[in-house]
């Protein structure tokens, strides 16, 4: 089946408020039920907001199939009595299958699906979660997920981790019995368990107000507080900058976000000091789907209004569709009233936007561009860069992953970071954050030059805090050292990379990804005892992980011990049965040992997954499989 033809982007009818519906207590998510007792109207309004359905159960999604033109794979979404299923049939006949276990998104624009991999041969569940390579766009149906437009699209292999859910739930999954977790670390990071979405609540009152339990206890008389203390953070009591931070947790994306503080950020320090977001220094004409704060910051009306926040225009308890355009127009006219004379003889809304006016005044139509984001095809939404003259809306913006893939970046700052970044320590902190971001963007040369401002990896000074007061010390975060190691590794500086991975492990001993990365480099440099040390640390802490056994298989072959390599590969495929390469290697070793029956079985497993895998046909011919 061919991919769906391009269609007009669905447009949410903002001018048609949603008809109120009676809400019963059983309709309210568990986390919001204590609030519902006293704030029924607010909760009822909020439950019609898309945020209130940010994650959820699968239901019975509309089926369909989509072909990936770059790879020829056909993805099919279907439902039966056992639930919803996603399958991928590759162009060479290889098969992958996942049970759809979760939904991300409310369906206002689209819905992303989450699948749990099942063994393509036995049907056994693996507990590993992945973003589906297809999603459902409102008014259009099943389409390729945005990441499938990237070069080298990952297909069924884009892992879904806890951090992927930061903006869709406040629940943490690392403590679940089914998650492969140690000390709050999940490894593999997508080993969250098939029932993970049964433990997730959509975004509720606590997202903006903090933990609501103290408020409930105070109001119920179970505890006592000061006269002004209601046990709850009211947004109106926060400074405008703190209010904007609350929204920016999810609506400030930039080209990279670096988490150097626990989730979620706290109100006592600027978010930019806890989760710095890197945005382009040069302004681009188009915009990303959740880049509202960074785009608003470009607007003259925002720059000239220090008290302006997101709630200046938006009702936090209502979705935009329910709030309606009249409310947004009123917000514009609250600051810009009396400008009718300036608009005499001006262009019509249709001339500016190519679409009919949706309101009499036309403020939002003419000054808030509604166009297709560059990172989410098939939809049209609002560009929050408010301008006197907006570019013509587009519905066919070429897809790209980053706003400015090669241009200079800067840390988004509303002014609160500027003083902290003055001086040598502040400048180095800024460069360290930028270096981390550049690694995530694949800009290794630039990153390496900035990392060079810090002491040599492996030295005590490399882990010594150097940040200015009120900024978290990068040297105390494992991610800083691990990204530095990746940059060094990419440049071929293996001893320095090994030392940097060691710094990450010193800072965060259970860190399995650093142990595995260091083990692979130690193997390349002949430090075989080091390989055993690192892989054993992961095996002990995360017995369900396959990667240490893959590295052990490489070590065994390097040492000339094929039987030991076969044992390691058997443990690897037991934990991750969708690895065609591991099945092939296992089959080849078993065949060389004379175990033809087991070799044929292993090669057949590889063929099910990837029939055109290099070396597979020859191996099967030799074994007669």
Coordinates of C-alpha atoms in Angstrom, one line a residue:
X1 CA 0.0 0.0 0.0
X2 CA 1.2 3.5 -0.8
X3 CA 1.6 6.2 1.8
X4 CA -1.4 8.6 2.0
X5 CA -1.3 11.4 -0.5
X6 CA -0.7 14.9 0.9
X7 CA -3.9 16.4 2.2
X8 CA -5.0 19.8 3.5
X9 CA -3.9 20.1 7.2
X10 CA -6.8 19.8 9.6
X11 CA -7.6 23.0 11.3
X12 CA -9.1 23.1 14.8
X13 CA -12.3 25.2 14.9
X14 CA -11.3 27.6 17.6
X15 CA -14.5 29.7 17.0
X16 CA -16.7 26.8 18.1
X17 CA -16.5 26.3 21.9
X18 CA -17.1 22.8 23.1
X19 CA -20.5 22.1 24.6
X20 CA -20.2 21.4 28.3
X21 CA -20.7 17.8 29.4
X22 CA -21.6 16.6 32.9
X23 CA -18.6 15.0 34.6
X24 CA -18.9 12.2 37.1
X25 CA -16.3 11.3 39.7
X26 CA -15.6 8.1 37.9
X27 CA -14.6 10.1 34.8
X28 CA -11.9 11.9 36.8
X29 CA -8.3 10.5 36.8
X30 CA -7.2 9.2 40.2
X31 CA -4.7 12.0 40.7
X32 CA -7.3 14.7 40.2
X33 CA -10.2 13.2 42.3
X34 CA -9.2 15.0 45.5
X35 CA -9.4 18.3 43.7
X36 CA -12.7 17.4 42.1
X37 CA -14.4 17.3 45.5
X38 CA -14.2 21.1 45.9
X39 CA -13.4 22.4 42.4
X40 CA -15.9 20.5 40.2
X41 CA -16.3 23.2 37.6
X42 CA -12.6 23.8 37.2
X43 CA -11.9 20.1 36.9
X44 CA -14.8 19.6 34.5
X45 CA -13.4 22.4 32.3
X46 CA -9.9 21.0 32.4
X47 CA -10.9 17.5 31.5
X48 CA -11.9 18.9 28.1
X49 CA -8.3 20.3 27.7
X50 CA -6.0 18.2 25.6
X51 CA -3.5 18.1 28.4
X52 CA -6.0 16.1 30.5
X53 CA -5.6 13.3 27.9
X54 CA -1.8 13.6 27.4
X55 CA -1.3 9.8 27.8
X56 CA -3.8 7.0 28.1
X57 CA -5.1 3.6 27.2
X58 CA -5.1 2.4 23.6
X59 CA -8.7 1.7 23.0
X60 CA -9.4 0.4 19.5
X61 CA -7.5 2.6 17.1
X62 CA -8.6 2.9 13.5
X63 CA -6.5 0.5 11.5
X64 CA -4.6 1.0 8.3
X65 CA -1.3 0.5 6.6
X66 CA 1.5 2.8 5.4
X67 CA 4.5 2.2 3.3
X68 CA 7.9 3.7 4.2
X69 CA 9.1 4.9 0.8
X70 CA 12.8 5.0 1.8
X71 CA 13.0 1.4 3.0
X72 CA 10.0 -0.2 1.4
X73 CA 8.7 -1.5 4.8
X74 CA 5.0 -1.7 5.2
X75 CA 3.6 -0.8 8.7
X76 CA 0.2 -2.1 9.6
X77 CA -2.0 -1.2 12.6
X78 CA -4.9 -3.5 13.3
X79 CA -7.0 -4.7 16.2
X80 CA -8.4 -8.0 17.2
X81 CA -9.9 -9.6 20.3
X82 CA -6.4 -9.5 22.0
X83 CA -6.0 -5.8 21.5
X84 CA -4.2 -3.6 19.0
X85 CA -1.2 -4.7 17.1
X86 CA 1.5 -3.1 14.9
X87 CA 3.5 -5.1 12.4
X88 CA 6.3 -4.3 10.1
X89 CA 7.0 -6.3 6.9
X90 CA 10.3 -5.3 5.5
X91 CA 11.0 -5.2 1.8
X92 CA 13.0 -8.4 2.1
X93 CA 10.2 -10.2 3.9
X94 CA 11.5 -9.7 7.4
X95 CA 8.8 -9.4 10.1
X96 CA 8.6 -7.4 13.4
X97 CA 5.5 -7.3 15.6
X98 CA 4.6 -5.2 18.6
X99 CA 1.5 -5.1 20.8
X100 CA 0.2 -1.5 21.1
X101 CA 0.1 -0.8 24.8
X102 CA -0.2 3.0 25.1
X103 CA -1.3 6.3 23.6
X104 CA 0.5 9.6 23.7
X105 CA -1.5 12.7 22.8
X106 CA -5.1 13.7 23.1
X107 CA -6.0 13.5 19.4
X108 CA -6.6 17.2 19.0
X109 CA -3.9 17.1 16.4
X110 CA -2.6 13.6 16.4
X111 CA -1.9 10.5 18.5
X112 CA 1.4 8.6 18.8
X113 CA 1.2 4.9 19.6
X114 CA 3.6 2.9 21.9
X115 CA 4.3 -0.7 21.1
X116 CA 5.8 -3.5 23.2
X117 CA 8.0 -5.8 21.1
X118 CA 6.9 -9.4 21.0
X119 CA 9.1 -12.3 19.7
X120 CA 8.3 -12.6 16.0
X121 CA 8.7 -16.4 16.3
X122 CA 7.2 -17.3 19.6
X123 CA 5.0 -14.3 20.4
X124 CA 6.6 -13.9 23.8
X125 CA 6.4 -10.5 25.4
X126 CA 9.7 -8.6 25.9
X127 CA 8.6 -5.6 28.1
X128 CA 10.6 -3.3 25.8
X129 CA 8.6 -0.2 24.6
X130 CA 9.0 1.6 21.3
X131 CA 7.5 4.6 19.6
X132 CA 5.4 3.3 16.7
X133 CA 6.7 4.4 13.3
X134 CA 3.1 5.5 12.4
X135 CA 0.7 7.8 14.2
X136 CA -2.9 8.9 13.7
X137 CA -3.5 12.5 12.5
X138 CA -6.9 13.9 13.2
X139 CA -8.9 14.2 10.0
X140 CA -6.3 12.3 8.0
X141 CA -5.8 8.9 9.5
X142 CA -2.7 6.8 9.7
X143 CA 0.6 8.4 8.5
X144 CA 4.3 7.9 9.0
X145 CA 5.6 9.2 12.4
X146 CA 7.7 12.4 12.0
X147 CA 11.0 10.5 12.8
X148 CA 10.4 8.3 9.8
X149 CA 11.2 11.3 7.7
X150 CA 14.7 11.4 9.0
X151 CA 17.6 9.9 7.1
X152 CA 18.2 6.4 8.3
X153 CA 14.8 6.2 9.9
X154 CA 14.7 3.8 12.9
X155 CA 11.5 2.0 11.9
X156 CA 10.4 -0.2 14.8
X157 CA 13.5 0.6 16.9
X158 CA 12.9 4.0 18.3
X159 CA 13.0 3.3 22.1
X160 CA 10.6 5.0 24.4
X161 CA 12.2 6.0 27.7
X162 CA 11.1 7.7 30.8
X163 CA 12.5 11.0 29.6
X164 CA 10.4 10.8 26.5
X165 CA 7.3 11.1 28.7
X166 CA 8.4 14.1 30.8
X167 CA 5.9 16.4 29.1
X168 CA 3.0 13.9 29.1
X169 CA 3.0 12.7 32.7
X170 CA 4.6 13.4 36.1
X171 CA 4.6 9.8 37.0
X172 CA 7.9 7.9 37.2
X173 CA 8.2 4.4 35.9
X174 CA 11.6 3.3 37.2
X175 CA 10.1 1.9 40.4
X176 CA 7.7 -0.5 38.6
X177 CA 8.2 -4.2 39.4
X178 CA 8.3 -4.9 35.6
X179 CA 10.9 -2.2 34.9
X180 CA 14.5 -3.3 34.7
X181 CA 15.5 -0.7 37.3
X182 CA 18.3 -0.3 39.9
X183 CA 18.5 2.8 42.1
X184 CA 16.0 4.6 39.8
X185 CA 18.0 3.7 36.6
X186 CA 16.2 1.7 34.0
X187 CA 18.4 -0.4 31.6
X188 CA 17.8 -0.9 28.8
X189 CA 16.1 2.5 29.1
X190 CA 13.0 1.3 27.4
X191 CA 12.6 -1.9 29.5
X192 CA 9.6 -0.3 31.2
X193 CA 7.3 -3.3 31.1
X194 CA 4.1 -4.0 29.1
X195 CA 1.9 -2.6 31.8
X196 CA 3.8 0.8 32.1
X197 CA 0.9 2.8 30.7
X198 CA -1.5 1.4 33.2
X199 CA 0.5 3.3 35.8
X200 CA 0.6 6.6 34.0
X201 CA -1.7 9.5 34.8
X202 CA -2.3 12.3 32.3
X203 CA -1.3 15.8 33.2
X204 CA -3.3 17.1 36.1
X205 CA -3.5 19.8 38.7
X206 CA -0.1 18.9 40.1
X207 CA 1.7 19.9 36.9
X208 CA 1.1 23.6 37.5
X209 CA 0.3 23.7 41.2
X210 CA 2.8 21.2 42.6
X211 CA 2.0 18.4 45.0
X212 CA -1.7 18.9 45.8
X213 CA -1.8 16.6 48.9
X214 CA -0.7 19.3 51.4
X215 CA -3.5 21.5 50.2
X216 CA -6.1 18.7 50.6
X217 CA -4.8 18.0 54.1
X218 CA -5.0 21.6 55.1
X219 CA -8.4 22.2 53.7
X220 CA -9.7 19.0 55.4
X221 CA -8.2 20.1 58.8
X222 CA -5.8 17.2 59.0
X223 CA -2.9 19.6 59.3
X224 CA -2.4 23.3 60.2
X225 CA -0.5 26.0 58.4
X226 CA 0.0 29.8 58.3
X227 CA -2.9 32.0 57.5
X228 CA -1.5 32.6 54.0
X229 CA -0.5 29.1 53.4
X230 CA -3.0 27.0 51.4
X231 CA -0.5 24.1 50.8
X232 CA -0.6 24.8 47.1
X233 CA 1.3 26.9 44.7
X234 CA -1.0 29.5 42.9
X235 CA 0.4 30.6 39.6
X236 CA -0.9 34.2 40.3
X237 CA 1.5 34.3 43.3
X238 CA 4.5 33.4 41.2
X239 CA 6.5 36.1 39.3
X240 CA 5.7 36.4 35.6
X241 CA 9.0 34.7 34.8
X242 CA 8.2 31.7 37.1
X243 CA 4.8 31.5 35.5
X244 CA 6.4 31.3 32.1
X245 CA 8.8 28.6 33.4
X246 CA 5.8 26.5 34.4
X247 CA 4.6 26.4 30.8
X248 CA 8.1 26.3 29.4
X249 CA 8.7 22.9 30.9
X250 CA 6.9 21.5 27.9
X251 CA 6.4 24.3 25.5
X252 CA 10.1 25.4 25.1
X253 CA 11.8 22.8 23.1
X254 CA 14.6 24.4 21.1
X255 CA 17.1 22.3 19.2
X256 CA 18.3 20.6 22.3
X257 CA 17.3 20.4 26.0
X258 CA 19.9 19.4 28.6
X259 CA 18.6 18.0 31.9
X260 CA 21.1 18.8 34.6
X261 CA 18.7 18.8 37.5
X262 CA 16.0 16.4 38.7
X263 CA 12.5 16.3 37.1
X264 CA 10.6 18.5 37.2
X265 CA 12.5 21.8 37.6
X266 CA 11.7 23.7 40.8
X267 CA 10.3 27.2 41.1
X268 CA 13.2 28.5 43.3
X269 CA 15.6 28.8 40.3
X270 CA 15.1 29.7 36.7
X271 CA 14.3 26.7 34.5
X272 CA 17.2 27.8 32.2
X273 CA 19.6 27.0 35.1
X274 CA 18.1 23.5 35.5
X275 CA 16.9 22.3 32.1
X276 CA 18.8 24.7 29.7
X277 CA 17.3 24.8 26.3
X278 CA 19.4 25.7 23.3
X279 CA 17.7 27.8 20.6
X280 CA 19.1 29.2 17.3
X281 CA 20.7 32.6 17.5
X282 CA 19.4 33.5 14.1
X283 CA 15.6 33.7 13.6
X284 CA 14.1 31.2 11.2
X285 CA 10.8 31.8 9.4
X286 CA 9.0 28.6 10.4
X287 CA 8.5 27.0 13.7
X288 CA 8.3 23.7 15.7
X289 CA 5.1 22.2 17.1
X290 CA 5.9 22.8 20.8
X291 CA 8.2 25.8 20.5
X292 CA 5.6 28.3 21.8
X293 CA 7.8 30.0 24.4
X294 CA 10.9 30.5 22.3
X295 CA 8.8 31.9 19.4
X296 CA 6.8 34.2 21.7
X297 CA 10.1 35.6 23.0
X298 CA 10.8 36.9 19.5
X299 CA 7.7 39.0 19.5
X300 CA 7.9 42.8 20.1
X301 CA 4.8 42.8 22.2
X302 CA 6.4 40.2 24.5
X303 CA 9.8 42.0 24.7
X304 CA 8.1 45.2 25.6
X305 CA 5.8 43.7 28.3
X306 CA 7.8 42.2 31.2
X307 CA 4.6 41.2 33.0
X308 CA 3.3 39.2 30.0
X309 CA 2.9 35.5 30.6
X310 CA 1.2 32.6 28.8
X311 CA -2.0 33.2 30.8
X312 CA -2.2 36.8 29.5
X313 CA -3.9 35.2 26.5
X314 CA -4.6 31.6 27.5
X315 CA -6.9 30.2 30.2
X316 CA -4.9 27.5 31.9
X317 CA -8.0 25.4 32.8
X318 CA -9.4 25.4 29.2
X319 CA -8.2 24.2 25.9
X320 CA -7.8 26.8 23.1
X321 CA -10.8 25.4 21.2
X322 CA -13.1 25.7 24.2
X323 CA -11.7 29.1 25.2
X324 CA -12.6 30.4 21.7
X325 CA -11.1 33.2 19.6
X326 CA -13.2 35.9 21.2
X327 CA -11.2 35.5 24.4
X328 CA -7.9 35.7 22.5
X329 CA -9.1 38.8 20.6
X330 CA -10.0 40.4 23.9
X331 CA -6.5 39.8 25.2
X332 CA -5.0 41.5 22.1
X333 CA -7.4 44.5 22.5
X334 CA -6.6 44.8 26.2
X335 CA -3.2 46.1 25.2
X336 CA -3.8 47.3 21.7
X337 CA -7.3 48.8 21.8
X338 CA -8.2 51.8 19.8
X339 CA -6.1 50.9 16.8
X340 CA -9.1 50.6 14.4
X341 CA -8.1 53.9 12.6
X342 CA -4.6 52.5 11.9
X343 CA -6.3 49.6 10.1
X344 CA -8.3 51.7 7.8
X345 CA -7.7 50.5 4.2
X346 CA -5.5 47.6 5.4
X347 CA -5.4 44.3 3.7
X348 CA -8.2 41.8 4.5
X349 CA -7.6 38.6 6.5
X350 CA -8.1 36.6 3.3
X351 CA -5.4 38.7 1.5
X352 CA -3.0 38.2 4.4
X353 CA -3.6 34.5 5.2
X354 CA -5.3 33.0 2.2
X355 CA -8.2 32.0 4.4
X356 CA -11.5 33.7 5.5
X357 CA -11.6 35.7 8.7
X358 CA -12.7 33.8 11.7
X359 CA -13.6 36.9 13.8
X360 CA -14.8 40.4 13.1
X361 CA -11.6 42.0 14.4
X362 CA -9.2 39.5 12.8
X363 CA -6.3 40.2 15.3
X364 CA -5.3 36.6 15.7
X365 CA -5.9 35.8 12.0
X366 CA -3.5 38.5 10.8
X367 CA -0.9 38.6 13.5
X368 CA -0.6 35.0 14.7
X369 CA 0.4 32.8 11.8
X370 CA -1.3 29.5 11.5
X371 CA 0.9 27.2 9.5
X372 CA 2.5 23.7 9.4
X373 CA 5.3 23.2 11.9
X374 CA 8.5 22.0 10.3
X375 CA 8.8 19.0 12.6
X376 CA 5.2 17.7 12.4
X377 CA 3.7 17.2 9.0
X378 CA 0.0 17.2 8.2
X379 CA -1.1 19.7 10.9
X380 CA -1.5 23.4 11.1
X381 CA -1.1 25.3 14.4
X382 CA -0.2 28.7 15.8
X383 CA 3.2 30.3 15.4
X384 CA 3.6 32.3 18.6
X385 CA 6.0 34.8 17.0
X386 CA 3.5 37.7 16.9
X387 CA 4.3 40.2 14.1
X388 CA 2.8 43.1 12.3
X389 CA 3.2 41.3 9.0
X390 CA 3.2 37.5 9.1
X391 CA 4.5 35.4 6.2
X392 CA 1.9 33.5 4.2
X393 CA 0.8 30.3 5.9
X394 CA 2.2 27.1 4.4
X395 CA 0.9 23.5 4.6
X396 CA 3.9 21.9 2.8
X397 CA 6.9 22.9 4.9
X398 CA 9.8 20.5 4.2
X399 CA 10.3 18.3 7.2
X400 CA 13.4 18.7 9.3
X401 CA 14.4 17.7 12.8
X402 CA 16.1 20.9 14.0
X403 CA 15.2 24.6 13.5
X404 CA 18.8 25.5 12.5
X405 CA 21.0 22.4 12.1
X406 CA 24.2 24.2 11.4
X407 CA 23.8 27.7 12.8
X408 CA 25.0 29.1 16.2
X409 CA 23.0 28.2 19.3
X410 CA 22.5 30.0 22.6
X411 CA 20.9 29.1 25.9
X412 CA 17.3 30.5 26.0
X413 CA 17.3 33.2 28.7
X414 CA 14.6 35.6 29.7
X415 CA 17.2 37.8 31.4
X416 CA 17.6 35.9 34.7
X417 CA 20.8 34.0 33.6
X418 CA 22.7 36.9 32.2
X419 CA 24.3 38.0 35.5
X420 CA 25.1 34.4 36.5
X421 CA 27.0 33.8 33.3
X422 CA 29.3 36.7 33.6
X423 CA 33.0 36.0 34.4
X424 CA 35.2 33.0 33.6
X425 CA 33.2 30.4 35.6
X426 CA 29.9 31.5 34.0
X427 CA 31.4 31.5 30.5
X428 CA 32.8 28.0 31.0
X429 CA 29.4 26.8 32.3
X430 CA 27.7 28.2 29.2
X431 CA 30.2 26.5 26.9
X432 CA 29.8 23.2 28.8
X433 CA 26.1 23.2 28.3
X434 CA 26.5 24.2 24.7
X435 CA 29.1 21.4 24.1
X436 CA 26.6 18.8 25.5
X437 CA 23.9 20.1 23.2
X438 CA 26.2 20.0 20.2
X439 CA 27.1 16.3 20.8
X440 CA 23.4 15.5 20.8
X441 CA 23.1 17.3 17.4
X442 CA 26.1 15.4 16.0
X443 CA 28.3 18.6 15.8
X444 CA 31.3 16.9 17.3
X445 CA 34.1 19.2 16.2
X446 CA 32.4 22.2 17.8
X447 CA 31.6 20.3 20.9
X448 CA 35.2 19.0 21.4
X449 CA 36.6 22.5 21.2
X450 CA 34.3 23.7 24.0
X451 CA 34.9 20.6 26.2
X452 CA 38.6 21.5 26.0
X453 CA 37.9 24.4 28.4
X454 CA 37.5 21.8 31.2
X455 CA 40.3 19.9 33.0
X456 CA 41.5 16.7 31.3
X457 CA 39.2 13.7 31.7
X458 CA 40.3 11.2 34.4
X459 CA 41.9 13.9 36.6
X460 CA 40.4 14.8 40.0
X461 CA 39.9 18.3 38.6
X462 CA 37.6 17.0 35.9
X463 CA 35.0 16.2 38.6
X464 CA 35.6 19.3 40.7
X465 CA 32.6 21.7 40.7
X466 CA 33.4 25.0 39.0
X467 CA 30.0 26.6 38.3
X468 CA 29.0 30.0 39.6
X469 CA 26.7 30.1 42.7
X470 CA 23.1 29.3 41.9
X471 CA 24.0 27.2 38.9
X472 CA 24.3 23.4 39.0
X473 CA 27.9 22.2 38.6
X474 CA 28.2 20.3 35.3
X475 CA 31.1 18.2 36.6
X476 CA 28.7 16.6 39.2
X477 CA 26.4 15.2 36.4
X478 CA 27.3 11.9 34.7
X479 CA 25.7 13.1 31.5
X480 CA 28.3 15.8 31.1
X481 CA 31.2 13.3 31.3
X482 CA 29.4 10.8 29.1
X483 CA 28.7 13.2 26.3
X484 CA 32.3 14.4 26.6
X485 CA 33.4 10.8 26.2
X486 CA 31.2 10.4 23.1
X487 CA 32.8 13.4 21.5
X488 CA 36.3 12.1 22.3
X489 CA 35.4 8.6 21.0
X490 CA 34.0 10.0 17.8
X491 CA 37.3 11.9 17.2
X492 CA 39.3 8.7 17.8
X493 CA 40.8 9.8 21.2
X494 CA 40.1 6.5 22.8
X495 CA 42.3 6.7 26.0
X496 CA 40.7 10.1 26.8
X497 CA 37.3 8.8 26.1
X498 CA 37.8 5.8 28.4
X499 CA 38.9 8.3 31.1
X500 CA 35.8 10.4 30.5
X501 CA 33.5 7.4 30.8
X502 CA 35.3 6.7 34.1
X503 CA 34.5 10.1 35.3
X504 CA 30.8 9.5 34.5
X505 CA 30.9 6.2 36.5
X506 CA 32.7 7.9 39.4
X507 CA 29.8 10.4 39.5
X508 CA 27.1 7.8 39.0
X509 CA 28.4 4.3 39.7
X510 CA 25.3 2.3 38.5
X511 CA 25.4 4.1 35.1
X512 CA 25.1 1.1 32.7
X513 CA 25.4 2.9 29.4
X514 CA 28.9 4.3 30.5
X515 CA 30.0 0.9 31.6
X516 CA 29.0 -0.7 28.3
X517 CA 30.6 2.1 26.2
X518 CA 33.8 1.9 28.2
X519 CA 33.8 -1.9 27.9
X520 CA 33.6 -1.6 24.1
X521 CA 36.6 0.8 24.0
X522 CA 38.5 -1.3 26.5
X523 CA 38.0 -4.3 24.1
X524 CA 39.4 -2.2 21.2
X525 CA 42.5 -1.3 23.2
X526 CA 43.1 -4.8 24.6
X527 CA 42.1 -4.2 28.2
X528 CA 40.3 -7.5 28.5
X529 CA 40.1 -7.5 32.3
X530 CA 38.5 -4.1 32.1
X531 CA 35.9 -5.5 29.7
X532 CA 35.0 -8.2 32.2
X533 CA 34.9 -5.6 35.0
X534 CA 32.5 -3.3 33.1
X535 CA 30.2 -6.0 31.7
X536 CA 30.0 -7.8 35.1
X537 CA 28.9 -4.5 36.7
X538 CA 25.9 -4.3 34.3
X539 CA 25.1 -8.0 34.5
X540 CA 24.9 -7.8 38.3
X541 CA 22.8 -4.7 38.4
X542 CA 20.6 -5.3 35.3
X543 CA 20.3 -9.1 34.7
X544 CA 17.7 -8.6 31.9
X545 CA 20.1 -6.6 29.7
X546 CA 21.5 -8.1 26.6
X547 CA 24.3 -5.7 25.8
X548 CA 26.9 -6.9 28.3
X549 CA 26.5 -10.4 26.8
X550 CA 27.0 -9.0 23.3
X551 CA 30.3 -7.4 24.4
X552 CA 31.3 -10.7 26.2
X553 CA 30.7 -12.6 22.9
X554 CA 33.1 -10.1 21.1
X555 CA 35.6 -10.6 23.9
X556 CA 35.4 -14.4 23.7
X557 CA 35.9 -14.4 19.9
X558 CA 38.9 -12.0 20.4
X559 CA 40.3 -14.5 22.8
X560 CA 39.7 -17.4 20.4
X561 CA 37.0 -19.1 22.5
X562 CA 34.0 -19.7 20.2
X563 CA 32.1 -21.9 22.7
X564 CA 32.2 -19.1 25.3
X565 CA 31.0 -16.7 22.6
X566 CA 28.1 -19.0 21.8
X567 CA 27.0 -19.1 25.4
X568 CA 27.1 -15.3 25.6
X569 CA 25.1 -14.9 22.5
X570 CA 22.5 -17.4 23.7
X571 CA 22.1 -15.2 26.8
X572 CA 21.8 -12.2 24.6
X573 CA 19.0 -13.5 22.3
X574 CA 17.2 -14.9 25.3
X575 CA 16.9 -11.3 26.6
X576 CA 16.4 -9.6 23.2
X577 CA 15.1 -12.0 20.6
X578 CA 14.7 -9.4 17.9
X579 CA 18.4 -9.1 17.2
X580 CA 18.9 -10.7 13.8
X581 CA 22.7 -10.1 13.8
X582 CA 23.0 -11.9 17.2
X583 CA 21.0 -14.9 15.8
X584 CA 23.3 -15.0 12.7
X585 CA 26.5 -14.9 14.7
X586 CA 25.1 -17.6 17.0
X587 CA 24.2 -19.8 14.1
X588 CA 27.6 -19.4 12.5
X589 CA 29.4 -20.4 15.7
X590 CA 27.2 -23.3 16.3
X591 CA 27.6 -24.6 12.8
X592 CA 31.4 -24.3 13.1
X593 CA 31.1 -26.4 16.3
X594 CA 29.2 -29.1 14.5
X595 CA 25.8 -28.5 16.2
X596 CA 23.8 -28.4 12.9
X597 CA 20.3 -28.6 14.4
X598 CA 20.8 -25.7 16.8
X599 CA 22.6 -23.7 14.1
X600 CA 19.7 -24.1 11.6
X601 CA 17.2 -23.0 14.3
X602 CA 19.3 -19.9 15.1
X603 CA 19.7 -19.0 11.4
X604 CA 15.9 -19.5 10.9
X605 CA 15.3 -16.9 13.6
X606 CA 17.6 -14.5 11.8
X607 CA 15.8 -15.1 8.6
X608 CA 12.4 -14.4 10.1
X609 CA 13.7 -11.0 11.2
X610 CA 15.9 -10.0 8.3
X611 CA 16.2 -12.4 5.3
X612 CA 18.7 -10.2 3.4
X613 CA 21.2 -9.9 6.3
X614 CA 24.7 -10.1 4.8
X615 CA 26.2 -13.5 5.4
X616 CA 22.9 -15.2 6.2
X617 CA 22.2 -16.9 2.9
X618 CA 25.7 -18.3 2.8
X619 CA 25.4 -19.6 6.4
X620 CA 22.1 -21.3 5.7
X621 CA 23.5 -22.9 2.5
X622 CA 26.4 -24.3 4.5
X623 CA 24.1 -25.8 7.1
X624 CA 21.5 -27.0 4.6
X625 CA 18.9 -24.8 6.4

